[in-house]
Amino acid sequence: MSSSTLSKAERTAAQAWDYLSSAMSDTASKAASVAGDKGHELAGLAGGKADEAWARANAAAAALAGRKQSTPWGLVIAAGLIGAAVGFAAATYTRAALAKQAEAEERELNDTAVIVTEA
């Protein structure tokens, strides 16, 4: 082979190597980014599970020690307020429905009433 042919082959090989290296570098950085994101996601899930496990372990230890669980007053108050609101809405709706029904019955009585006059 001549020196010009060899240098052209070397240049082509060098260009191919550069292209391959660049492609591998881009792929590796993308894969590392995806792996990092997935790692953060899994770490967050694991942290949540660890917190839940810690809370359950503390509750179990408290139960074994004979300590009573505290009353969740916030939930009790919230449930009471929601119950009162639902009861008020039901009472208002029922009152309106009964008034509407009474009006309809009154109209029906007026429409079907027979007027008797003495002759």
Tab-separated table of N, CA and C in Angstrom:
chain	number	residue	atom	x	y	z
A	1	MET	N	0.838	-1.174	0.000
A	1	MET	CA	0.000	0.000	0.000
A	1	MET	C	0.874	1.224	0.000
A	2	SER	N	0.330	2.263	-0.554
A	2	SER	CA	1.099	3.504	-0.580
A	2	SER	C	0.868	4.258	0.710
A	3	SER	N	1.730	5.258	0.952
A	3	SER	CA	1.631	6.032	2.186
A	3	SER	C	0.376	6.882	2.216
A	4	SER	N	-0.098	7.362	1.037
A	4	SER	CA	-1.311	8.171	1.011
A	4	SER	C	-2.539	7.325	1.313
A	5	THR	N	-2.549	6.062	0.847
A	5	THR	CA	-3.653	5.162	1.129
A	5	THR	C	-3.658	4.800	2.607
A	6	LEU	N	-2.504	4.579	3.165
A	6	LEU	CA	-2.397	4.234	4.567
A	6	LEU	C	-2.845	5.392	5.443
A	7	SER	N	-2.474	6.570	5.121
A	7	SER	CA	-2.876	7.717	5.924
A	7	SER	C	-4.382	7.955	5.808
A	8	LYS	N	-4.946	7.671	4.633
A	8	LYS	CA	-6.399	7.818	4.486
A	8	LYS	C	-7.103	6.777	5.350
A	9	ALA	N	-6.601	5.566	5.383
A	9	ALA	CA	-7.172	4.514	6.212
A	9	ALA	C	-7.024	4.868	7.683
A	10	GLU	N	-5.881	5.425	8.038
A	10	GLU	CA	-5.671	5.828	9.430
A	10	GLU	C	-6.614	6.959	9.819
A	11	ARG	N	-6.793	7.892	8.897
A	11	ARG	CA	-7.724	9.002	9.162
A	11	ARG	C	-9.152	8.470	9.322
A	12	THR	N	-9.543	7.570	8.457
A	12	THR	CA	-10.888	6.997	8.543
A	12	THR	C	-11.061	6.253	9.859
A	13	ALA	N	-10.053	5.465	10.248
A	13	ALA	CA	-10.116	4.739	11.513
A	13	ALA	C	-10.179	5.706	12.685
A	14	ALA	N	-9.391	6.782	12.614
A	14	ALA	CA	-9.395	7.771	13.692
A	14	ALA	C	-10.761	8.447	13.787
A	15	GLN	N	-11.353	8.781	12.634
A	15	GLN	CA	-12.683	9.403	12.632
A	15	GLN	C	-13.729	8.432	13.191
A	16	ALA	N	-13.630	7.171	12.807
A	16	ALA	CA	-14.574	6.163	13.300
A	16	ALA	C	-14.422	6.011	14.812
A	17	TRP	N	-13.182	6.010	15.275
A	17	TRP	CA	-12.925	5.886	16.708
A	17	TRP	C	-13.507	7.089	17.464
A	18	ASP	N	-13.294	8.298	16.912
A	18	ASP	CA	-13.839	9.502	17.543
A	18	ASP	C	-15.369	9.446	17.609
A	19	TYR	N	-15.987	9.016	16.504
A	19	TYR	CA	-17.439	8.920	16.456
A	19	TYR	C	-17.936	7.902	17.482
A	20	LEU	N	-17.279	6.728	17.537
A	20	LEU	CA	-17.665	5.685	18.471
A	20	LEU	C	-17.477	6.152	19.915
A	21	SER	N	-16.374	6.806	20.198
A	21	SER	CA	-16.110	7.301	21.549
A	21	SER	C	-17.156	8.329	21.960
A	22	SER	N	-17.490	9.227	21.037
A	22	SER	CA	-18.492	10.253	21.320
A	22	SER	C	-19.858	9.617	21.584
A	23	ALA	N	-20.225	8.655	20.747
A	23	ALA	CA	-21.521	7.987	20.909
A	23	ALA	C	-21.577	7.238	22.234
A	24	MET	N	-20.512	6.561	22.585
A	24	MET	CA	-20.473	5.826	23.850
A	24	MET	C	-20.527	6.778	25.038
A	25	SER	N	-19.852	7.914	24.925
A	25	SER	CA	-19.850	8.896	26.006
A	25	SER	C	-21.249	9.463	26.219
A	26	ASP	N	-21.931	9.803	25.101
A	26	ASP	CA	-23.296	10.330	25.204
A	26	ASP	C	-24.233	9.288	25.822
A	27	THR	N	-24.114	8.053	25.374
A	27	THR	CA	-24.962	6.983	25.890
A	27	THR	C	-24.700	6.754	27.365
A	28	ALA	N	-23.427	6.769	27.738
A	28	ALA	CA	-23.076	6.550	29.143
A	28	ALA	C	-23.603	7.675	30.026
A	29	SER	N	-23.511	8.915	29.547
A	29	SER	CA	-24.010	10.026	30.368
A	29	SER	C	-25.531	9.982	30.486
A	30	LYS	N	-26.217	9.593	29.410
A	30	LYS	CA	-27.674	9.469	29.478
A	30	LYS	C	-28.072	8.336	30.424
A	31	ALA	N	-27.355	7.216	30.328
A	31	ALA	CA	-27.657	6.090	31.202
A	31	ALA	C	-27.388	6.454	32.658
A	32	ALA	N	-26.321	7.186	32.894
A	32	ALA	CA	-26.006	7.603	34.260
A	32	ALA	C	-27.076	8.550	34.797
A	33	SER	N	-27.581	9.438	33.929
A	33	SER	CA	-28.630	10.361	34.349
A	33	SER	C	-29.908	9.608	34.709
A	34	VAL	N	-30.292	8.656	33.859
A	34	VAL	CA	-31.491	7.855	34.121
A	34	VAL	C	-31.301	7.042	35.397
A	35	ALA	N	-30.131	6.448	35.551
A	35	ALA	CA	-29.861	5.659	36.750
A	35	ALA	C	-29.886	6.540	37.993
A	36	GLY	N	-29.353	7.744	37.888
A	36	GLY	CA	-29.381	8.663	39.026
A	36	GLY	C	-30.800	9.053	39.401
A	37	ASP	N	-31.623	9.341	38.384
A	37	ASP	CA	-33.019	9.697	38.651
A	37	ASP	C	-33.757	8.529	39.309
A	38	LYS	N	-33.535	7.335	38.781
A	38	LYS	CA	-34.193	6.153	39.330
A	38	LYS	C	-33.704	5.903	40.759
A	39	GLY	N	-32.416	6.139	40.982
A	39	GLY	CA	-31.861	5.964	42.319
A	39	GLY	C	-32.487	6.910	43.314
A	40	HIS	N	-32.679	8.173	42.904
A	40	HIS	CA	-33.332	9.152	43.789
A	40	HIS	C	-34.768	8.727	44.089
A	41	GLU	N	-35.455	8.254	43.061
A	41	GLU	CA	-36.846	7.823	43.244
A	41	GLU	C	-36.927	6.649	44.225
A	42	LEU	N	-36.039	5.668	44.027
A	42	LEU	CA	-36.046	4.504	44.910
A	42	LEU	C	-35.628	4.878	46.325
A	43	ALA	N	-34.691	5.812	46.446
A	43	ALA	CA	-34.276	6.248	47.774
A	43	ALA	C	-35.434	6.945	48.497
A	44	GLY	N	-36.208	7.730	47.764
A	44	GLY	CA	-37.372	8.384	48.355
A	44	GLY	C	-38.401	7.370	48.827
A	45	LEU	N	-38.637	6.347	48.011
A	45	LEU	CA	-39.578	5.301	48.408
A	45	LEU	C	-39.067	4.546	49.626
A	46	ALA	N	-37.779	4.250	49.621
A	46	ALA	CA	-37.205	3.531	50.757
A	46	ALA	C	-37.276	4.379	52.021
A	47	GLY	N	-37.052	5.678	51.885
A	47	GLY	CA	-37.146	6.562	53.046
A	47	GLY	C	-38.550	6.580	53.623
A	48	GLY	N	-39.544	6.606	52.750
A	48	GLY	CA	-40.931	6.579	53.204
A	48	GLY	C	-41.262	5.279	53.908
A	49	LYS	N	-40.785	4.173	53.359
A	49	LYS	CA	-41.025	2.867	53.980
A	49	LYS	C	-40.313	2.788	55.331
A	50	ALA	N	-39.106	3.342	55.402
A	50	ALA	CA	-38.358	3.314	56.661
A	50	ALA	C	-39.080	4.135	57.727
A	51	ASP	N	-39.614	5.289	57.345
A	51	ASP	CA	-40.366	6.117	58.306
A	51	ASP	C	-41.588	5.371	58.822
A	52	GLU	N	-42.294	4.715	57.898
A	52	GLU	CA	-43.490	3.960	58.296
A	52	GLU	C	-43.104	2.813	59.230
A	53	ALA	N	-42.026	2.112	58.894
A	53	ALA	CA	-41.571	1.003	59.731
A	53	ALA	C	-41.168	1.503	61.126
A	54	TRP	N	-40.505	2.645	61.178
A	54	TRP	CA	-40.091	3.221	62.456
A	54	TRP	C	-41.316	3.574	63.306
A	55	ALA	N	-42.316	4.182	62.688
A	55	ALA	CA	-43.534	4.554	63.415
A	55	ALA	C	-44.252	3.309	63.934
A	56	ARG	N	-44.319	2.270	63.116
A	56	ARG	CA	-44.982	1.036	63.544
A	56	ARG	C	-44.217	0.354	64.677
A	57	ALA	N	-42.895	0.374	64.568
A	57	ALA	CA	-42.081	-0.235	65.624
A	57	ALA	C	-42.272	0.508	66.942
A	58	ASN	N	-42.314	1.835	66.885
A	58	ASN	CA	-42.553	2.622	68.103
A	58	ASN	C	-43.931	2.335	68.687
A	59	ALA	N	-44.935	2.220	67.813
A	59	ALA	CA	-46.288	1.928	68.293
A	59	ALA	C	-46.341	0.541	68.935
A	60	ALA	N	-45.640	-0.433	68.329
A	60	ALA	CA	-45.625	-1.783	68.888
A	60	ALA	C	-44.921	-1.793	70.249
A	61	ALA	N	-43.808	-1.074	70.350
A	61	ALA	CA	-43.084	-1.011	71.624
A	61	ALA	C	-43.939	-0.346	72.701
A	62	ALA	N	-44.657	0.700	72.329
A	62	ALA	CA	-45.533	1.378	73.285
A	62	ALA	C	-46.653	0.452	73.735
A	63	ALA	N	-47.216	-0.318	72.810
A	63	ALA	CA	-48.286	-1.245	73.156
A	63	ALA	C	-47.771	-2.341	74.088
A	64	LEU	N	-46.579	-2.837	73.806
A	64	LEU	CA	-45.998	-3.872	74.680
A	64	LEU	C	-45.672	-3.322	76.068
A	65	ALA	N	-45.356	-2.031	76.134
A	65	ALA	CA	-45.052	-1.408	77.425
A	65	ALA	C	-46.320	-1.033	78.182
A	66	GLY	N	-47.491	-1.188	77.553
A	66	GLY	CA	-48.756	-0.909	78.218
A	66	GLY	C	-49.208	0.532	78.102
A	67	ARG	N	-48.538	1.325	77.272
A	67	ARG	CA	-48.964	2.720	77.096
A	67	ARG	C	-50.099	2.765	76.072
A	68	LYS	N	-51.118	3.542	76.406
A	68	LYS	CA	-52.250	3.680	75.491
A	68	LYS	C	-51.894	4.646	74.370
A	69	GLN	N	-52.505	4.402	73.228
A	69	GLN	CA	-52.300	5.277	72.079
A	69	GLN	C	-53.070	6.568	72.303
A	70	SER	N	-52.485	7.690	71.934
A	70	SER	CA	-53.166	8.972	72.139
A	70	SER	C	-54.358	9.102	71.197
A	71	THR	N	-55.352	9.829	71.655
A	71	THR	CA	-56.549	10.046	70.849
A	71	THR	C	-56.250	11.086	69.777
A	72	PRO	N	-56.557	10.786	68.521
A	72	PRO	CA	-56.308	11.749	67.440
A	72	PRO	C	-57.417	12.816	67.414
A	73	TRP	N	-57.282	13.812	68.284
A	73	TRP	CA	-58.343	14.809	68.434
A	73	TRP	C	-58.629	15.565	67.148
A	74	GLY	N	-57.619	15.784	66.355
A	74	GLY	CA	-57.846	16.480	65.080
A	74	GLY	C	-58.827	15.731	64.200
A	75	LEU	N	-58.659	14.406	64.122
A	75	LEU	CA	-59.573	13.600	63.309
A	75	LEU	C	-60.970	13.550	63.924
A	76	VAL	N	-61.040	13.486	65.242
A	76	VAL	CA	-62.336	13.450	65.918
A	76	VAL	C	-63.108	14.744	65.638
A	77	ILE	N	-62.433	15.879	65.769
A	77	ILE	CA	-63.080	17.178	65.523
A	77	ILE	C	-63.480	17.313	64.065
A	78	ALA	N	-62.583	16.907	63.153
A	78	ALA	CA	-62.896	16.992	61.723
A	78	ALA	C	-64.106	16.135	61.370
A	79	ALA	N	-64.162	14.918	61.912
A	79	ALA	CA	-65.308	14.043	61.645
A	79	ALA	C	-66.597	14.645	62.190
A	80	GLY	N	-66.531	15.258	63.376
A	80	GLY	CA	-67.718	15.908	63.950
A	80	GLY	C	-68.208	17.060	63.094
A	81	LEU	N	-67.270	17.878	62.619
A	81	LEU	CA	-67.659	19.009	61.771
A	81	LEU	C	-68.246	18.549	60.446
A	82	ILE	N	-67.648	17.527	59.870
A	82	ILE	CA	-68.193	17.003	58.606
A	82	ILE	C	-69.578	16.419	58.836
A	83	GLY	N	-69.764	15.697	59.931
A	83	GLY	CA	-71.075	15.135	60.252
A	83	GLY	C	-72.123	16.212	60.456
A	84	ALA	N	-71.741	17.295	61.145
A	84	ALA	CA	-72.689	18.398	61.362
A	84	ALA	C	-73.063	19.058	60.036
A	85	ALA	N	-72.092	19.248	59.160
A	85	ALA	CA	-72.375	19.870	57.861
A	85	ALA	C	-73.297	18.991	57.021
A	86	VAL	N	-73.051	17.686	57.007
A	86	VAL	CA	-73.896	16.774	56.236
A	86	VAL	C	-75.307	16.741	56.829
A	87	GLY	N	-75.409	16.717	58.158
A	87	GLY	CA	-76.722	16.732	58.803
A	87	GLY	C	-77.502	17.994	58.495
A	88	PHE	N	-76.816	19.147	58.531
A	88	PHE	CA	-77.478	20.419	58.215
A	88	PHE	C	-77.969	20.420	56.772
A	89	ALA	N	-77.134	19.938	55.855
A	89	ALA	CA	-77.535	19.902	54.439
A	89	ALA	C	-78.729	18.972	54.241
A	90	ALA	N	-78.723	17.820	54.905
A	90	ALA	CA	-79.839	16.882	54.769
A	90	ALA	C	-81.124	17.478	55.338
A	91	ALA	N	-81.036	18.155	56.477
A	91	ALA	CA	-82.226	18.763	57.080
A	91	ALA	C	-82.782	19.870	56.186
A	92	THR	N	-81.905	20.684	55.634
A	92	THR	CA	-82.347	21.768	54.747
A	92	THR	C	-83.029	21.204	53.510
A	93	TYR	N	-82.434	20.170	52.910
A	93	TYR	CA	-83.016	19.558	51.721
A	93	TYR	C	-84.370	18.942	52.044
A	94	THR	N	-84.469	18.277	53.182
A	94	THR	CA	-85.727	17.639	53.576
A	94	THR	C	-86.818	18.677	53.808
A	95	ARG	N	-86.466	19.775	54.502
A	95	ARG	CA	-87.445	20.845	54.727
A	95	ARG	C	-87.952	21.417	53.400
A	96	ALA	N	-87.050	21.651	52.457
A	96	ALA	CA	-87.440	22.201	51.161
A	96	ALA	C	-88.329	21.213	50.403
A	97	ALA	N	-87.992	19.929	50.463
A	97	ALA	CA	-88.789	18.920	49.763
A	97	ALA	C	-90.183	18.813	50.367
A	98	LEU	N	-90.278	18.862	51.698
A	98	LEU	CA	-91.593	18.797	52.338
A	98	LEU	C	-92.435	20.024	52.015
A	99	ALA	N	-91.831	21.191	51.975
A	99	ALA	CA	-92.570	22.412	51.623
A	99	ALA	C	-93.080	22.332	50.185
A	100	LYS	N	-92.256	21.817	49.289
A	100	LYS	CA	-92.659	21.685	47.888
A	100	LYS	C	-93.811	20.686	47.754
A	101	GLN	N	-93.725	19.602	48.501
A	101	GLN	CA	-94.783	18.601	48.465
A	101	GLN	C	-96.090	19.172	49.020
A	102	ALA	N	-96.023	19.949	50.093
A	102	ALA	CA	-97.226	20.551	50.680
A	102	ALA	C	-97.864	21.521	49.693
A	103	GLU	N	-97.049	22.298	48.997
A	103	GLU	CA	-97.586	23.219	47.981
A	103	GLU	C	-98.299	22.454	46.888
A	104	ALA	N	-97.691	21.366	46.425
A	104	ALA	CA	-98.300	20.575	45.351
A	104	ALA	C	-99.634	19.987	45.812
A	105	GLU	N	-99.701	19.505	47.036
A	105	GLU	CA	-100.957	18.951	47.553
A	105	GLU	C	-102.023	20.029	47.690
A	106	GLU	N	-101.608	21.230	48.122
A	106	GLU	CA	-102.556	22.342	48.255
A	106	GLU	C	-103.124	22.723	46.886
A	107	ARG	N	-102.251	22.785	45.871
A	107	ARG	CA	-102.726	23.107	44.512
A	107	ARG	C	-103.689	22.038	44.007
A	108	GLU	N	-103.363	20.788	44.277
A	108	GLU	CA	-104.234	19.697	43.831
A	108	GLU	C	-105.596	19.774	44.509
A	109	LEU	N	-105.614	20.097	45.807
A	109	LEU	CA	-106.893	20.234	46.510
A	109	LEU	C	-107.703	21.386	45.934
A	110	ASN	N	-107.034	22.511	45.644
A	110	ASN	CA	-107.745	23.655	45.080
A	110	ASN	C	-108.293	23.349	43.697
A	111	ASP	N	-107.570	22.579	42.904
A	111	ASP	CA	-108.006	22.254	41.552
A	111	ASP	C	-109.180	21.266	41.553
A	112	THR	N	-109.221	20.396	42.546
A	112	THR	CA	-110.257	19.358	42.550
A	112	THR	C	-111.418	19.660	43.503
A	113	ALA	N	-111.375	20.821	44.141
A	113	ALA	CA	-112.429	21.138	45.097
A	113	ALA	C	-113.753	21.354	44.366
A	114	VAL	N	-114.805	20.890	45.002
A	114	VAL	CA	-116.130	21.063	44.444
A	114	VAL	C	-116.814	22.162	45.232
A	115	ILE	N	-117.303	23.122	44.532
A	115	ILE	CA	-117.986	24.232	45.197
A	115	ILE	C	-119.480	23.924	45.196
A	116	VAL	N	-120.047	23.921	46.380
A	116	VAL	CA	-121.474	23.628	46.515
A	116	VAL	C	-122.155	24.922	46.919
A	117	THR	N	-123.155	25.280	46.172
A	117	THR	CA	-123.914	26.479	46.499
A	117	THR	C	-125.365	26.064	46.742
A	118	GLU	N	-126.052	26.792	47.606
A	118	GLU	CA	-127.454	26.504	47.863
A	118	GLU	C	-128.299	27.249	46.824
A	119	ALA	N	-129.221	26.573	46.392
A	119	ALA	CA	-130.058	27.189	45.380
A	119	ALA	C	-131.312	27.793	45.907
